[in-house]
mmCIF file of C-alpha atoms in Angstrom:
data_model
loop_
_atom_site.group_PDB
_atom_site.id
_atom_site.type_symbol
_atom_site.label_atom_id
_atom_site.label_comp_id
_atom_site.label_asym_id
_atom_site.label_seq_id
_atom_site.Cartn_x
_atom_site.Cartn_y
_atom_site.Cartn_z
ATOM 1 C CA GLU Z 12 -24.346 27.894 -13.070
ATOM 2 C CA VAL Z 13 -26.097 30.878 -14.604
ATOM 3 C CA GLN Z 14 -24.511 34.207 -13.741
ATOM 4 C CA LEU Z 15 -25.471 37.706 -14.837
ATOM 5 C CA VAL Z 16 -23.472 40.831 -14.038
ATOM 6 C CA GLU Z 17 -24.716 44.275 -15.019
ATOM 7 C CA SER Z 18 -22.583 47.346 -15.631
ATOM 8 C CA GLY Z 19 -22.879 50.741 -17.260
ATOM 9 C CA GLY Z 20 -25.218 52.499 -14.901
ATOM 10 C CA GLY Z 21 -24.549 55.999 -13.662
ATOM 11 C CA LEU Z 22 -25.712 59.580 -13.575
ATOM 12 C CA VAL Z 23 -26.837 61.240 -16.799
ATOM 13 C CA GLN Z 24 -28.738 64.387 -17.660
ATOM 14 C CA ALA Z 25 -32.196 64.237 -19.162
ATOM 15 C CA GLY Z 26 -31.971 63.761 -22.909
ATOM 16 C CA GLY Z 27 -28.721 61.858 -22.638
ATOM 17 C CA SER Z 28 -27.852 58.244 -23.356
ATOM 18 C CA LEU Z 29 -26.453 55.250 -21.536
ATOM 19 C CA ARG Z 30 -25.693 51.705 -22.574
ATOM 20 C CA LEU Z 31 -26.117 49.008 -19.987
ATOM 21 C CA SER Z 32 -24.192 45.774 -20.356
ATOM 22 C CA CYS Z 33 -24.870 42.383 -18.843
ATOM 23 C CA ALA Z 34 -22.104 39.773 -18.906
ATOM 24 C CA ALA Z 35 -23.710 36.345 -19.024
ATOM 25 C CA SER Z 36 -22.420 32.853 -18.346
ATOM 26 C CA GLY Z 37 -23.869 29.394 -17.857
ATOM 27 C CA PHE Z 38 -26.363 29.574 -20.718
ATOM 28 C CA THR Z 39 -26.601 30.530 -24.366
ATOM 29 C CA PHE Z 40 -28.672 33.321 -25.808
ATOM 30 C CA ASP Z 41 -29.859 31.030 -28.588
ATOM 31 C CA ASP Z 42 -31.857 28.876 -26.180
ATOM 32 C CA SER Z 43 -33.123 31.523 -23.822
ATOM 33 C CA ALA Z 44 -35.306 34.545 -23.383
ATOM 34 C CA ILE Z 45 -33.466 37.575 -22.041
ATOM 35 C CA GLY Z 46 -34.714 40.752 -20.559
ATOM 36 C CA TRP Z 47 -34.118 44.016 -18.771
ATOM 37 C CA PHE Z 48 -36.234 45.071 -15.837
ATOM 38 C CA ARG Z 49 -36.160 48.073 -13.571
ATOM 39 C CA GLN Z 50 -37.351 48.934 -10.112
ATOM 40 C CA VAL Z 51 -37.741 52.088 -8.102
ATOM 41 C CA PRO Z 52 -37.777 51.651 -4.308
ATOM 42 C CA GLY Z 53 -41.342 51.286 -3.122
ATOM 43 C CA LYS Z 54 -42.673 50.457 -6.571
ATOM 44 C CA GLU Z 55 -43.258 47.236 -8.452
ATOM 45 C CA ARG Z 56 -40.638 45.888 -10.789
ATOM 46 C CA GLU Z 57 -41.274 46.806 -14.420
ATOM 47 C CA GLY Z 58 -40.323 44.777 -17.454
ATOM 48 C CA VAL Z 59 -38.513 47.184 -19.777
ATOM 49 C CA SER Z 60 -37.621 44.938 -22.693
ATOM 50 C CA CYS Z 61 -37.453 41.210 -23.353
ATOM 51 C CA SER Z 62 -36.487 39.193 -26.385
ATOM 52 C CA ARG Z 63 -35.786 35.707 -27.677
ATOM 53 C CA SER Z 64 -33.402 35.305 -30.581
ATOM 54 C CA SER Z 65 -34.652 31.835 -31.544
ATOM 55 C CA ASP Z 66 -37.969 33.271 -32.756
ATOM 56 C CA GLY Z 67 -36.977 36.898 -33.198
ATOM 57 C CA SER Z 68 -39.585 38.148 -30.761
ATOM 58 C CA THR Z 69 -39.077 41.357 -28.823
ATOM 59 C CA TYR Z 70 -41.147 43.269 -26.305
ATOM 60 C CA TYR Z 71 -40.754 46.862 -25.155
ATOM 61 C CA ALA Z 72 -42.728 48.600 -22.460
ATOM 62 C CA ASP Z 73 -44.748 51.494 -23.861
ATOM 63 C CA SER Z 74 -42.774 53.884 -21.679
ATOM 64 C CA VAL Z 75 -39.509 53.080 -23.497
ATOM 65 C CA LYS Z 76 -40.598 52.285 -27.058
ATOM 66 C CA GLY Z 77 -38.573 54.199 -29.596
ATOM 67 C CA ARG Z 78 -35.952 55.139 -26.994
ATOM 68 C CA PHE Z 79 -34.486 51.847 -25.716
ATOM 69 C CA THR Z 80 -33.022 48.958 -27.699
ATOM 70 C CA ILE Z 81 -32.197 45.478 -26.454
ATOM 71 C CA SER Z 82 -29.424 43.520 -28.148
ATOM 72 C CA THR Z 83 -26.883 40.759 -27.673
ATOM 73 C CA ASP Z 84 -23.340 40.013 -28.711
ATOM 74 C CA ASN Z 85 -23.129 36.230 -28.780
ATOM 75 C CA ALA Z 86 -19.354 36.235 -29.246
ATOM 76 C CA LYS Z 87 -18.966 38.173 -26.008
ATOM 77 C CA ASN Z 88 -21.842 36.492 -24.159
ATOM 78 C CA THR Z 89 -23.112 39.951 -23.373
ATOM 79 C CA MET Z 90 -26.515 41.558 -23.603
ATOM 80 C CA TYR Z 91 -27.107 45.283 -23.845
ATOM 81 C CA LEU Z 92 -29.745 47.893 -23.279
ATOM 82 C CA GLN Z 93 -29.131 51.062 -25.249
ATOM 83 C CA MET Z 94 -31.068 53.887 -23.627
ATOM 84 C CA ASN Z 95 -31.529 57.149 -25.503
ATOM 85 C CA SER Z 96 -33.487 60.317 -24.776
ATOM 86 C CA LEU Z 97 -33.445 59.479 -21.095
ATOM 87 C CA LYS Z 98 -36.030 61.019 -18.802
ATOM 88 C CA PRO Z 99 -35.989 61.531 -15.033
ATOM 89 C CA GLU Z 100 -38.704 58.882 -14.762
ATOM 90 C CA ASP Z 101 -36.234 56.330 -16.151
ATOM 91 C CA THR Z 102 -34.322 56.572 -12.875
ATOM 92 C CA ALA Z 103 -34.242 53.094 -11.327
ATOM 93 C CA VAL Z 104 -32.129 50.065 -10.591
ATOM 94 C CA TYR Z 105 -31.893 48.064 -13.795
ATOM 95 C CA TYR Z 106 -31.615 44.288 -13.775
ATOM 96 C CA CYS Z 107 -30.827 41.852 -16.550
ATOM 97 C CA ALA Z 108 -32.464 38.454 -16.457
ATOM 98 C CA THR Z 109 -32.937 35.242 -18.372
ATOM 99 C CA SER Z 110 -35.385 32.366 -18.617
ATOM 100 C CA GLN Z 111 -35.752 29.174 -20.613
ATOM 101 C CA ALA Z 112 -39.520 29.155 -20.197
ATOM 102 C CA ARG Z 113 -41.332 28.762 -23.512
ATOM 103 C CA LEU Z 114 -43.668 31.674 -22.973
ATOM 104 C CA ARG Z 115 -44.142 34.724 -25.114
ATOM 105 C CA VAL Z 116 -41.558 37.348 -24.209
ATOM 106 C CA GLY Z 117 -44.304 39.862 -23.561
ATOM 107 C CA LEU Z 118 -45.707 37.614 -20.867
ATOM 108 C CA LEU Z 119 -42.270 37.018 -19.376
ATOM 109 C CA CYS Z 120 -41.704 40.746 -19.225
ATOM 110 C CA THR Z 121 -45.078 41.757 -17.832
ATOM 111 C CA LEU Z 122 -46.397 38.839 -15.840
ATOM 112 C CA TYR Z 123 -44.170 35.870 -15.118
ATOM 113 C CA GLY Z 124 -40.710 37.316 -14.769
ATOM 114 C CA MET Z 125 -37.500 35.398 -15.317
ATOM 115 C CA ASP Z 126 -35.627 32.579 -13.616
ATOM 116 C CA TYR Z 127 -32.199 34.145 -13.144
ATOM 117 C CA TRP Z 128 -31.329 37.708 -12.241
ATOM 118 C CA GLY Z 129 -28.329 39.963 -11.955
ATOM 119 C CA LYS Z 130 -27.785 42.182 -8.936
ATOM 120 C CA GLY Z 131 -28.647 45.389 -10.729
ATOM 121 C CA THR Z 132 -27.067 48.663 -11.738
ATOM 122 C CA LEU Z 133 -28.365 52.094 -10.769
ATOM 123 C CA VAL Z 134 -29.361 54.611 -13.418
ATOM 124 C CA THR Z 135 -30.043 58.149 -12.299
ATOM 125 C CA VAL Z 136 -31.385 60.714 -14.751
ATOM 126 C CA SER Z 137 -31.227 64.311 -13.581
ATOM 127 C CA SER Z 138 -33.617 66.970 -14.814
#
């Protein structure tokens, strides 16, 4: 059974940093696409960053390029989202997700979504 559990959210001032973690089980990063998404109440979910280690592909939304970094620690079965230079508009519930679909990660992030999702962690950036 695939399980994903996010942690690391919280309150941070604009310009600060946070690192989100997602403890994963029931699948391996080698065979899967992984991603981070976010959602503000009343707005559509946004794909923040997705990647697939088997082909080295990575996607970042334009709004986070140069500020956020997606990564994994295979030994710990954990994926991360390092978020720097945070802005108030980054405030959202952040979800980690995974899929074994053989689609480009950009499409998974922007159009198709993923198959399995965590429950989310709230990030609040104050101005």
